[in-house]
Amino acid sequence: MHSPTKHIAESTVRRLSLYLRFLEEFESRGQTTVSSGELARSGGTTSAQVRKDLSFFGSFGKRGLGYGVKDLIHSIREILGLEQPWPVIIIGAGKIGAALAQYRGFTSRGFHVVGVYDRDPAKTGMNLGALSVRSDTELERDIALHKPRIAVLAVPGEAAQAMVDRVVSAGMHAILSFAPAPLHAPQGVTIRAVNMATELEILAYSLTHGV
Amino acid sequence: MHSPTKHIAESTVRRLSLYLRFLEEFESRGQTTVSSGELARSGGTTSAQVRKDLSFFGSFGKRGLGYGVKDLIHSIREILGLEQPWPVIIIGAGKIGAALAQYRGFTSRGFHVVGVYDRDPAKTGMNLGALSVRSDTELERDIALHKPRIAVLAVPGEAAQAMVDRVVSAGMHAILSFAPAPLHAPQGVTIRAVNMATELEILAYSLTHGV
DNA sequence: ATCTGTGAACCGGTTCACAGCC
DNA sequence: GGCTGTGAACCGGTTCACAGAT
């Protein structure tokens, strides 16, 4: 089954997400069965890694045969929690926030943007696809009302920690931040931060030091 | 000095980038000296980790005193390769590409966007800040001419691998991809991929499995 | 006394290798 | 024969603990 007793490494979860993509590709090509080796080759890992990753959550394959593509897709979606929809709010309607609000990759996996907020009155009312930007003063009320599960932060670095505190005390437990600032949240709240400057700096390092 | 003999873990480089941010903050507050403990507290690590990270590249501190803020900033910038400017091109002028092209966080650290490209003729000529979108047919010529060092990919998943191949054979060695597709490149080329769907899926997992 | 620099111990994620099933 | 599932070995990043410098 898919309730691991042990703690699961983030890298494992990340790979599951990757496997899922390949499985969907295999499915769209009509392939009904895959081996751990095939999945490994697509994803740039090893077959043992694939088997180990899956074995944390149960036995999904058949020895001598491999994994059923359809079944494994379903199992991984269940493990990741993707069999249910995830309402998402975006906070900050600047360039990045506006782009994210209209990003199709979100919706395709069950993530629905249900609200976009900004503190700048000049931006509220602005249309982004089907949504219009709301004032950040509505945030607490809307969170209580619509119970979004994930907040995406696209606010300036200086405003980020204060906004984390706000959405956390409004009851949210998962935050994806694009703000260029390190953030802290209480136990029980998961924050993931994507820092584009850091990504570029890692590239600069690799260029500077030869590969 | 700052030419490590051993291989350096990516996590180390990522932390150096983080330390740099804090050091700049300390500097702007007029602080002249920091201990590994102070840096650790800001960055959510341990003092031993900070010292170990720095020691890969040399001895920058004074026993009993700590590190000189200014000196350490300089040293880390040198280690990361940030003492020189890094010309960057952005490929794909959709929502994400356009947002990135105007993202201020890039320029502040020596990364200069010198070109934005799209294959859609409707987009070429469009103004993004100081730049206007160019046709992707100019790509090879421009790369040969201006020698950008980093390519940021903001193209659809299906187009991503082909574009990687193009910029690699045009001579580029570092790519930051926002395309939702796993990419492969030959030895000697560094690719970093930011996949927003995966980030959300990791959050969905953590919400599903309780922290 | 304080804080750095670093070998040694530790820990956890990855890889190996093989038993078990088709 | 082919491929999964998994304990054991391995490896590398983190933490510990202490010697050395101020």
Tab-separated table of C-alpha atoms (C1' of nucleotides) in Angstrom:
chain	number	residue	atom	x	y	z
A	1	MET	CA	0.000	0.000	0.000
A	2	HIS	CA	1.022	3.628	-0.023
A	3	SER	CA	1.424	4.719	3.543
A	4	PRO	CA	5.106	4.364	4.219
A	5	THR	CA	6.125	3.733	7.789
A	6	LYS	CA	9.580	5.205	7.315
A	7	HIS	CA	10.461	8.729	6.397
A	8	ILE	CA	10.733	9.178	2.645
A	9	ALA	CA	13.535	11.250	1.147
A	10	GLU	CA	12.560	14.269	-0.890
A	11	SER	CA	14.678	12.955	-3.733
A	12	THR	CA	12.455	9.890	-3.844
A	13	VAL	CA	9.309	11.980	-4.144
A	14	ARG	CA	10.921	14.084	-6.846
A	15	ARG	CA	11.760	10.959	-8.830
A	16	LEU	CA	8.237	9.600	-8.459
A	17	SER	CA	6.977	12.796	-10.040
A	18	LEU	CA	9.435	12.223	-12.862
A	19	TYR	CA	8.462	8.586	-13.352
A	20	LEU	CA	4.851	9.670	-13.568
A	21	ARG	CA	5.634	11.882	-16.529
A	22	PHE	CA	7.360	9.077	-18.384
A	23	LEU	CA	4.610	6.624	-17.579
A	24	GLU	CA	2.045	8.983	-19.037
A	25	GLU	CA	4.170	9.224	-22.148
A	26	PHE	CA	4.409	5.443	-22.346
A	27	GLU	CA	0.659	5.191	-21.885
A	28	SER	CA	-0.061	7.668	-24.671
A	29	ARG	CA	2.060	5.479	-26.931
A	30	GLY	CA	-0.083	2.499	-26.061
A	31	GLN	CA	2.596	0.691	-24.082
A	32	THR	CA	0.968	-1.444	-21.371
A	33	THR	CA	4.002	-2.644	-19.455
A	34	VAL	CA	7.355	-1.178	-18.356
A	35	SER	CA	10.412	-2.532	-16.632
A	36	SER	CA	12.342	-0.662	-13.995
A	37	GLY	CA	15.180	-0.534	-16.518
A	38	GLU	CA	13.097	1.327	-19.105
A	39	LEU	CA	11.917	3.848	-16.539
A	40	ALA	CA	15.467	4.266	-15.313
A	41	ARG	CA	16.794	4.944	-18.786
A	42	SER	CA	14.182	7.650	-19.430
A	43	GLY	CA	14.802	9.291	-16.112
A	44	GLY	CA	18.564	9.047	-15.942
A	45	THR	CA	18.735	6.737	-12.922
A	46	THR	CA	19.317	3.068	-12.334
A	47	SER	CA	16.809	0.246	-12.301
A	48	ALA	CA	17.644	-0.529	-8.670
A	49	GLN	CA	16.811	3.070	-7.775
A	50	VAL	CA	13.432	2.838	-9.484
A	51	ARG	CA	12.585	-0.412	-7.722
A	52	LYS	CA	13.732	0.914	-4.360
A	53	ASP	CA	11.719	4.109	-4.772
A	54	LEU	CA	8.552	2.180	-5.526
A	55	SER	CA	9.158	-0.470	-2.890
A	56	PHE	CA	8.865	2.128	-0.128
A	57	PHE	CA	5.174	2.297	-0.945
A	58	GLY	CA	4.373	-1.288	-1.857
A	59	SER	CA	4.803	-3.971	-4.501
A	60	PHE	CA	3.466	-2.699	-7.753
A	61	GLY	CA	5.262	-4.940	-10.215
A	62	LYS	CA	5.224	-8.550	-11.281
A	63	ARG	CA	8.487	-10.447	-11.193
A	64	GLY	CA	9.595	-11.441	-14.626
A	65	LEU	CA	7.148	-9.012	-16.246
A	66	GLY	CA	7.567	-5.480	-14.980
A	67	TYR	CA	4.976	-2.918	-14.030
A	68	GLY	CA	1.574	-2.338	-15.597
A	69	VAL	CA	1.691	1.187	-17.009
A	70	LYS	CA	-1.906	2.098	-16.167
A	71	ASP	CA	-1.742	0.606	-12.685
A	72	LEU	CA	1.547	2.266	-11.859
A	73	ILE	CA	0.277	5.650	-13.038
A	74	HIS	CA	-2.673	5.255	-10.740
A	75	SER	CA	-0.509	4.133	-7.824
A	76	ILE	CA	1.957	6.975	-8.154
A	77	ARG	CA	-0.831	9.513	-8.502
A	78	GLU	CA	-2.306	8.130	-5.316
A	79	ILE	CA	1.063	8.219	-3.513
A	80	LEU	CA	1.660	11.824	-4.522
A	81	GLY	CA	-1.895	12.780	-3.629
A	82	LEU	CA	-2.778	13.758	-7.183
A	83	GLU	CA	-6.085	11.905	-7.318
A	84	GLN	CA	-7.686	14.915	-5.698
A	85	PRO	CA	-7.756	18.512	-6.930
A	86	TRP	CA	-5.508	21.053	-5.206
A	87	PRO	CA	-6.790	24.617	-5.059
A	88	VAL	CA	-3.884	27.069	-5.249
A	89	ILE	CA	-3.680	30.801	-4.638
A	90	ILE	CA	-1.043	33.075	-6.062
A	91	ILE	CA	0.104	36.052	-4.060
A	92	GLY	CA	1.731	38.859	-6.003
A	93	ALA	CA	0.488	39.833	-9.455
A	94	GLY	CA	3.716	41.240	-10.817
A	95	LYS	CA	5.379	39.791	-13.893
A	96	ILE	CA	6.158	36.450	-12.289
A	97	GLY	CA	2.862	36.059	-10.445
A	98	ALA	CA	0.873	36.943	-13.551
A	99	ALA	CA	2.850	34.446	-15.631
A	100	LEU	CA	2.309	31.717	-13.042
A	101	ALA	CA	-1.397	32.449	-12.830
A	102	GLN	CA	-1.735	31.654	-16.499
A	103	TYR	CA	0.749	28.789	-16.581
A	104	ARG	CA	-0.933	25.728	-18.075
A	105	GLY	CA	1.399	23.218	-16.480
A	106	PHE	CA	-0.335	23.865	-13.172
A	107	THR	CA	-3.872	22.960	-14.130
A	108	SER	CA	-2.899	19.831	-16.029
A	109	ARG	CA	-2.012	18.005	-12.805
A	110	GLY	CA	-4.934	18.912	-10.621
A	111	PHE	CA	-3.608	22.233	-9.382
A	112	HIS	CA	-6.258	24.913	-9.893
A	113	VAL	CA	-5.467	28.551	-9.393
A	114	VAL	CA	-8.477	29.861	-7.513
A	115	GLY	CA	-7.248	33.333	-6.653
A	116	VAL	CA	-4.561	35.898	-7.374
A	117	TYR	CA	-3.839	38.662	-4.865
A	118	ASP	CA	-1.844	41.861	-4.830
A	119	ARG	CA	-1.531	44.732	-2.406
A	120	ASP	CA	-1.212	47.314	-5.165
A	121	PRO	CA	-4.668	48.831	-5.822
A	122	ALA	CA	-3.546	49.593	-9.367
A	123	LYS	CA	-3.339	45.864	-10.019
A	124	THR	CA	-6.569	44.719	-8.399
A	125	GLY	CA	-9.280	44.057	-10.936
A	126	MET	CA	-6.720	43.281	-13.624
A	127	ASN	CA	-7.715	40.219	-15.638
A	128	LEU	CA	-5.457	37.174	-15.805
A	129	GLY	CA	-7.127	34.517	-17.891
A	130	ALA	CA	-10.398	33.648	-16.174
A	131	LEU	CA	-9.408	35.301	-12.884
A	132	SER	CA	-9.156	38.884	-11.840
A	133	VAL	CA	-6.640	40.111	-9.304
A	134	ARG	CA	-8.055	40.637	-5.841
A	135	SER	CA	-6.861	42.884	-3.053
A	136	ASP	CA	-4.641	41.228	-0.475
A	137	THR	CA	-7.065	42.502	2.149
A	138	GLU	CA	-9.441	39.764	1.010
A	139	LEU	CA	-6.841	37.097	1.652
A	140	GLU	CA	-7.849	35.927	5.130
A	141	ARG	CA	-11.544	35.874	4.294
A	142	ASP	CA	-10.974	34.000	1.031
A	143	ILE	CA	-8.695	31.440	2.653
A	144	ALA	CA	-11.283	30.738	5.332
A	145	LEU	CA	-13.993	30.501	2.697
A	146	HIS	CA	-12.390	28.539	-0.149
A	147	LYS	CA	-9.731	26.654	1.773
A	148	PRO	CA	-6.950	26.719	-0.813
A	149	ARG	CA	-4.256	24.204	0.090
A	150	ILE	CA	-1.161	25.726	-1.499
A	151	ALA	CA	0.004	29.347	-1.643
A	152	VAL	CA	2.445	30.419	-4.338
A	153	LEU	CA	4.411	33.502	-3.321
A	154	ALA	CA	5.589	35.879	-6.015
A	155	VAL	CA	6.166	38.972	-3.921
A	156	PRO	CA	9.308	41.053	-3.377
A	157	GLY	CA	11.875	39.557	-1.031
A	158	GLU	CA	11.238	42.124	1.705
A	159	ALA	CA	7.528	41.298	1.803
A	160	ALA	CA	7.922	37.533	1.682
A	161	GLN	CA	8.379	36.579	5.333
A	162	ALA	CA	5.481	38.772	6.460
A	163	MET	CA	3.271	37.155	3.838
A	164	VAL	CA	4.341	33.681	4.948
A	165	ASP	CA	3.316	34.592	8.487
A	166	ARG	CA	-0.047	35.868	7.237
A	167	VAL	CA	-1.019	32.839	5.184
A	168	VAL	CA	0.244	30.469	7.875
A	169	SER	CA	-1.843	32.095	10.545
A	170	ALA	CA	-4.766	32.062	8.132
A	171	GLY	CA	-4.393	28.278	8.205
A	172	MET	CA	-2.294	27.310	5.199
A	173	HIS	CA	0.330	24.563	5.419
A	174	ALA	CA	2.110	24.533	2.063
A	175	ILE	CA	3.930	27.380	0.351
A	176	LEU	CA	5.907	27.584	-2.861
A	177	SER	CA	7.996	30.742	-2.888
A	178	PHE	CA	9.648	32.486	-5.800
A	179	ALA	CA	10.746	35.369	-3.627
A	180	PRO	CA	14.506	35.812	-3.410
A	181	ALA	CA	14.599	35.521	0.367
A	182	PRO	CA	15.099	32.681	2.820
A	183	LEU	CA	11.905	31.969	4.694
A	184	HIS	CA	11.032	30.359	7.966
A	185	ALA	CA	7.799	28.729	8.984
A	186	PRO	CA	6.644	26.852	12.057
A	187	GLN	CA	6.731	23.086	12.365
A	188	GLY	CA	3.977	21.522	10.302
A	189	VAL	CA	4.208	24.011	7.451
A	190	THR	CA	6.117	23.024	4.326
A	191	ILE	CA	7.879	25.742	2.386
A	192	ARG	CA	9.651	25.183	-0.888
A	193	ALA	CA	11.688	28.000	-2.357
A	194	VAL	CA	12.756	28.434	-5.953
A	195	ASN	CA	15.515	31.010	-6.156
A	196	MET	CA	16.413	31.851	-9.719
A	197	ALA	CA	19.490	33.853	-8.781
A	198	THR	CA	20.867	30.846	-6.901
A	199	GLU	CA	20.250	28.598	-9.896
A	200	LEU	CA	22.188	30.985	-12.108
A	201	GLU	CA	24.964	31.218	-9.541
A	202	ILE	CA	25.340	27.445	-9.509
A	203	LEU	CA	25.695	27.597	-13.288
A	204	ALA	CA	28.239	30.390	-12.967
A	205	TYR	CA	30.175	28.221	-10.523
A	206	SER	CA	30.146	25.255	-12.876
A	207	LEU	CA	31.291	27.411	-15.789
A	208	THR	CA	34.026	28.963	-13.667
A	209	HIS	CA	35.353	25.656	-12.390
A	210	GLY	CA	35.058	23.661	-15.603
A	211	VAL	CA	31.985	21.408	-15.620
B	1	MET	CA	42.740	29.930	-2.339
B	2	HIS	CA	39.640	29.071	-4.327
B	3	SER	CA	40.513	26.236	-6.623
B	4	PRO	CA	39.348	23.135	-4.803
B	5	THR	CA	41.151	19.931	-5.630
B	6	LYS	CA	38.221	17.740	-4.632
B	7	HIS	CA	34.801	17.675	-6.166
B	8	ILE	CA	32.434	20.092	-4.444
B	9	ALA	CA	28.868	19.092	-3.666
B	10	GLU	CA	26.109	21.124	-5.263
B	11	SER	CA	24.603	21.642	-1.826
B	12	THR	CA	27.802	23.393	-0.801
B	13	VAL	CA	27.627	25.793	-3.745
B	14	ARG	CA	23.966	26.478	-3.013
B	15	ARG	CA	24.821	27.351	0.584
B	16	LEU	CA	27.649	29.645	-0.495
B	17	SER	CA	25.124	31.563	-2.577
B	18	LEU	CA	22.939	31.798	0.512
B	19	TYR	CA	25.779	32.943	2.778
B	20	LEU	CA	26.586	35.632	0.254
B	21	ARG	CA	23.115	37.099	0.604
B	22	PHE	CA	23.388	37.247	4.372
B	23	LEU	CA	26.858	38.702	4.238
B	24	GLU	CA	25.613	41.494	1.999
B	25	GLU	CA	22.873	42.153	4.489
B	26	PHE	CA	25.397	42.240	7.338
B	27	GLU	CA	27.581	44.576	5.323
B	28	SER	CA	24.723	46.974	4.622
B	29	ARG	CA	24.152	47.126	8.382
B	30	GLY	CA	27.750	48.108	8.878
B	31	GLN	CA	28.809	44.870	10.554
B	32	THR	CA	32.482	44.184	9.832
B	33	THR	CA	32.903	40.719	11.290
B	34	VAL	CA	30.818	37.525	11.465
B	35	SER	CA	31.245	34.178	13.133
B	36	SER	CA	30.308	30.894	11.510
B	37	GLY	CA	27.603	30.636	14.164
B	38	GLU	CA	25.927	33.884	13.088
B	39	LEU	CA	25.969	32.855	9.449
B	40	ALA	CA	24.604	29.455	10.378
B	41	ARG	CA	21.718	30.932	12.334
B	42	SER	CA	20.684	33.165	9.432
B	43	GLY	CA	20.865	30.335	6.950
B	44	GLY	CA	19.384	27.557	9.007
B	45	THR	CA	22.497	25.387	9.185
B	46	THR	CA	25.174	24.658	11.732
B	47	SER	CA	28.397	26.495	12.362
B	48	ALA	CA	30.407	23.384	11.527
B	49	GLN	CA	28.664	23.241	8.158
B	50	VAL	CA	29.558	26.851	7.425
B	51	ARG	CA	33.196	26.328	8.339
B	52	LYS	CA	33.398	23.103	6.334
B	53	ASP	CA	31.824	24.747	3.284
B	54	LEU	CA	34.331	27.575	3.361
B	55	SER	CA	37.303	25.373	4.172
B	56	PHE	CA	36.965	23.562	0.853
B	57	PHE	CA	38.161	26.751	-0.776
B	58	GLY	CA	40.655	28.069	1.727
B	59	SER	CA	41.055	29.682	5.130
B	60	PHE	CA	39.118	32.900	5.176
B	61	GLY	CA	38.649	33.406	8.897
B	62	LYS	CA	40.733	34.298	11.916
B	63	ARG	CA	40.642	31.927	14.858
B	64	GLY	CA	39.095	33.553	17.855
B	65	LEU	CA	37.646	36.374	15.730
B	66	GLY	CA	35.533	35.119	12.877
B	67	TYR	CA	35.379	36.244	9.272
B	68	GLY	CA	35.768	39.737	7.891
B	69	VAL	CA	32.445	40.544	6.210
B	70	LYS	CA	33.905	42.478	3.277
B	71	ASP	CA	36.678	39.969	2.655
B	72	LEU	CA	34.358	37.004	2.815
B	73	ILE	CA	31.922	38.633	0.398
B	74	HIS	CA	34.749	39.130	-2.008
B	75	SER	CA	36.038	35.591	-1.561
B	76	ILE	CA	32.652	33.971	-2.081
B	77	ARG	CA	31.959	36.125	-5.126
B	78	GLU	CA	35.271	34.976	-6.512
B	79	ILE	CA	34.543	31.326	-5.726
B	80	LEU	CA	31.148	31.497	-7.411
B	81	GLY	CA	32.592	33.353	-10.370
B	82	LEU	CA	30.505	36.462	-9.741
B	83	GLU	CA	33.338	38.950	-10.089
B	84	GLN	CA	32.774	38.873	-13.811
B	85	PRO	CA	29.578	39.687	-15.744
B	86	TRP	CA	27.566	36.795	-17.196
B	87	PRO	CA	25.709	37.519	-20.424
B	88	VAL	CA	22.476	35.501	-20.529
B	89	ILE	CA	20.022	34.819	-23.326
B	90	ILE	CA	16.415	33.860	-22.833
B	91	ILE	CA	14.757	31.560	-25.318
B	92	GLY	CA	10.990	31.671	-25.464
B	93	ALA	CA	9.116	34.943	-25.077
B	94	GLY	CA	5.881	33.543	-23.704
B	95	LYS	CA	4.554	34.565	-20.302
B	96	ILE	CA	7.400	32.983	-18.369
B	97	GLY	CA	10.178	34.060	-20.712
B	98	ALA	CA	8.907	37.614	-20.804
B	99	ALA	CA	8.684	37.739	-17.020
B	100	LEU	CA	12.222	36.400	-16.690
B	101	ALA	CA	13.565	38.881	-19.217
B	102	GLN	CA	12.409	41.708	-16.999
B	103	TYR	CA	13.231	40.065	-13.683
B	104	ARG	CA	15.439	42.390	-11.672
B	105	GLY	CA	16.953	39.680	-9.510
B	106	PHE	CA	19.010	38.596	-12.498
B	107	THR	CA	20.836	41.809	-13.226
B	108	SER	CA	21.660	42.541	-9.608
B	109	ARG	CA	24.204	39.717	-9.479
B	110	GLY	CA	26.061	40.257	-12.715
B	111	PHE	CA	23.689	38.336	-14.957
B	112	HIS	CA	22.765	40.502	-17.932
B	113	VAL	CA	20.036	39.483	-20.316
B	114	VAL	CA	21.486	40.286	-23.723
B	115	GLY	CA	18.864	38.690	-25.931
B	116	VAL	CA	15.374	37.212	-25.973
B	117	TYR	CA	14.348	34.848	-28.764
B	118	ASP	CA	11.118	33.308	-29.992
B	119	ARG	CA	10.172	31.305	-33.040
B	120	ASP	CA	6.749	32.928	-33.291
B	121	PRO	CA	6.957	35.808	-35.816
B	122	ALA	CA	4.059	37.464	-33.996
B	123	LYS	CA	6.312	37.875	-30.960
B	124	THR	CA	9.475	39.090	-32.650
B	125	GLY	CA	9.957	42.813	-32.327
B	126	MET	CA	7.896	42.898	-29.137
B	127	ASN	CA	9.541	45.101	-26.507
B	128	LEU	CA	10.571	43.724	-23.141
B	129	GLY	CA	12.186	46.445	-21.113
B	130	ALA	CA	15.225	47.583	-23.037
B	131	LEU	CA	15.274	44.545	-25.315
B	132	SER	CA	13.127	43.525	-28.204
B	133	VAL	CA	12.357	39.914	-29.021
B	134	ARG	CA	14.416	38.482	-31.849
B	135	SER	CA	13.682	35.608	-34.175
B	136	ASP	CA	15.135	32.263	-33.149
B	137	THR	CA	16.716	32.124	-36.596
B	138	GLU	CA	19.227	34.696	-35.344
B	139	LEU	CA	20.233	32.467	-32.467
B	140	GLU	CA	23.326	30.778	-33.893
B	141	ARG	CA	24.675	33.995	-35.356
B	142	ASP	CA	24.091	35.943	-32.145
B	143	ILE	CA	25.676	33.253	-29.991
B	144	ALA	CA	28.770	33.238	-32.171
B	145	LEU	CA	28.872	37.011	-32.098
B	146	HIS	CA	28.061	37.930	-28.497
B	147	LYS	CA	29.133	34.745	-26.742
B	148	PRO	CA	26.455	34.592	-24.076
B	149	ARG	CA	27.444	32.105	-21.388
B	150	ILE	CA	24.074	30.961	-20.042
B	151	ALA	CA	20.854	30.141	-21.895
B	152	VAL	CA	17.552	30.249	-20.038
B	153	LEU	CA	14.933	28.050	-21.681
B	154	ALA	CA	11.293	29.030	-21.394
B	155	VAL	CA	9.882	27.056	-24.299
B	156	PRO	CA	7.175	24.365	-24.388
B	157	GLY	CA	8.230	20.925	-23.185
B	158	GLU	CA	8.107	19.411	-26.672
B	159	ALA	CA	10.495	22.007	-28.051
B	160	ALA	CA	12.960	21.916	-25.165
B	161	GLN	CA	15.296	19.066	-26.082
B	162	ALA	CA	15.671	20.281	-29.667
B	163	MET	CA	16.527	23.736	-28.378
B	164	VAL	CA	19.078	22.306	-25.951
B	165	ASP	CA	20.733	20.527	-28.870
B	166	ARG	CA	20.763	23.756	-30.878
B	167	VAL	CA	22.333	25.976	-28.240
B	168	VAL	CA	24.817	23.265	-27.286
B	169	SER	CA	26.012	22.826	-30.828
B	170	ALA	CA	26.184	26.606	-31.109
B	171	GLY	CA	28.749	26.404	-28.317
B	172	MET	CA	26.913	27.037	-25.064
B	173	HIS	CA	27.755	25.103	-21.902
B	174	ALA	CA	25.209	26.174	-19.294
B	175	ILE	CA	21.428	26.003	-19.486
B	176	LEU	CA	18.701	26.833	-17.014
B	177	SER	CA	15.437	25.274	-18.123
B	178	PHE	CA	11.915	26.086	-17.033
B	179	ALA	CA	10.442	23.698	-19.563
B	180	PRO	CA	8.450	20.838	-18.034
B	181	ALA	CA	10.555	18.151	-19.675
B	182	PRO	CA	13.612	16.165	-18.644
B	183	LEU	CA	16.597	17.143	-20.723
B	184	HIS	CA	19.842	15.526	-21.677
B	185	ALA	CA	23.062	17.156	-22.727
B	186	PRO	CA	26.531	15.879	-23.532
B	187	GLN	CA	29.347	15.713	-21.018
B	188	GLY	CA	30.708	19.162	-20.317
B	189	VAL	CA	27.353	20.934	-20.520
B	190	THR	CA	25.552	21.784	-17.282
B	191	ILE	CA	21.778	21.813	-17.319
B	192	ARG	CA	19.659	22.849	-14.392
B	193	ALA	CA	15.929	22.342	-14.571
B	194	VAL	CA	13.275	24.080	-12.533
B	195	ASN	CA	10.020	22.189	-12.811
B	196	MET	CA	7.171	23.994	-11.166
B	197	ALA	CA	4.771	21.069	-11.478
B	198	THR	CA	7.239	18.868	-9.587
B	199	GLU	CA	7.584	21.470	-6.848
B	200	LEU	CA	3.821	21.543	-6.417
B	201	GLU	CA	3.674	17.757	-6.429
B	202	ILE	CA	6.206	17.587	-3.617
B	203	LEU	CA	3.970	19.952	-1.663
B	204	ALA	CA	0.932	17.808	-2.484
B	205	TYR	CA	2.841	14.793	-1.177
B	206	SER	CA	3.747	16.534	2.050
B	207	LEU	CA	0.155	17.687	2.578
B	208	THR	CA	-1.142	14.199	1.824
B	209	HIS	CA	1.249	12.452	4.185
B	210	GLY	CA	1.142	14.957	7.022
B	211	VAL	CA	4.206	17.208	7.046
C	1	DA	C1'	38.090	32.653	26.325
C	2	DT	C1'	36.685	32.542	21.691
C	3	DC	C1'	36.224	30.960	17.270
C	4	DT	C1'	38.393	28.678	13.108
C	5	DG	C1'	39.974	24.547	10.554
C	6	DT	C1'	39.740	19.659	10.047
C	7	DG	C1'	40.245	14.566	10.766
C	8	DA	C1'	37.076	11.095	12.502
C	9	DA	C1'	32.559	9.339	13.361
C	10	DC	C1'	28.050	9.214	11.835
C	11	DC	C1'	24.084	8.843	9.054
C	12	DG	C1'	21.184	8.254	5.267
C	13	DG	C1'	20.649	7.827	0.399
C	14	DT	C1'	22.375	4.948	-3.498
C	15	DT	C1'	24.156	0.847	-5.464
C	16	DC	C1'	24.995	-4.070	-5.351
C	17	DA	C1'	23.760	-8.609	-5.593
C	18	DC	C1'	20.873	-12.162	-5.053
C	19	DA	C1'	16.688	-14.707	-3.591
C	20	DG	C1'	11.953	-15.160	-5.206
C	21	DC	C1'	8.403	-15.264	-8.605
C	22	DC	C1'	6.549	-15.339	-13.429
D	1	DG	C1'	15.326	-16.292	-18.862
D	2	DG	C1'	13.629	-12.087	-17.259
D	3	DC	C1'	12.490	-8.898	-13.889
D	4	DT	C1'	10.977	-7.538	-9.138
D	5	DG	C1'	11.843	-6.805	-4.181
D	6	DT	C1'	15.137	-6.139	-0.592
D	7	DG	C1'	18.878	-6.839	2.878
D	8	DA	C1'	23.766	-5.673	2.810
D	9	DA	C1'	27.598	-2.978	1.298
D	10	DC	C1'	28.988	1.329	-0.141
D	11	DC	C1'	29.682	6.142	-0.516
D	12	DG	C1'	29.503	10.865	0.308
D	13	DG	C1'	27.578	14.640	2.778
D	14	DT	C1'	26.862	16.216	7.624
D	15	DT	C1'	27.994	16.437	12.365
D	16	DC	C1'	31.206	15.917	16.133
D	17	DA	C1'	34.955	17.083	18.750
D	18	DC	C1'	39.207	18.863	19.370
D	19	DA	C1'	43.728	20.896	18.208
D	20	DG	C1'	45.456	25.427	16.892
D	21	DA	C1'	45.453	30.397	16.512
D	22	DT	C1'	44.300	35.022	18.477
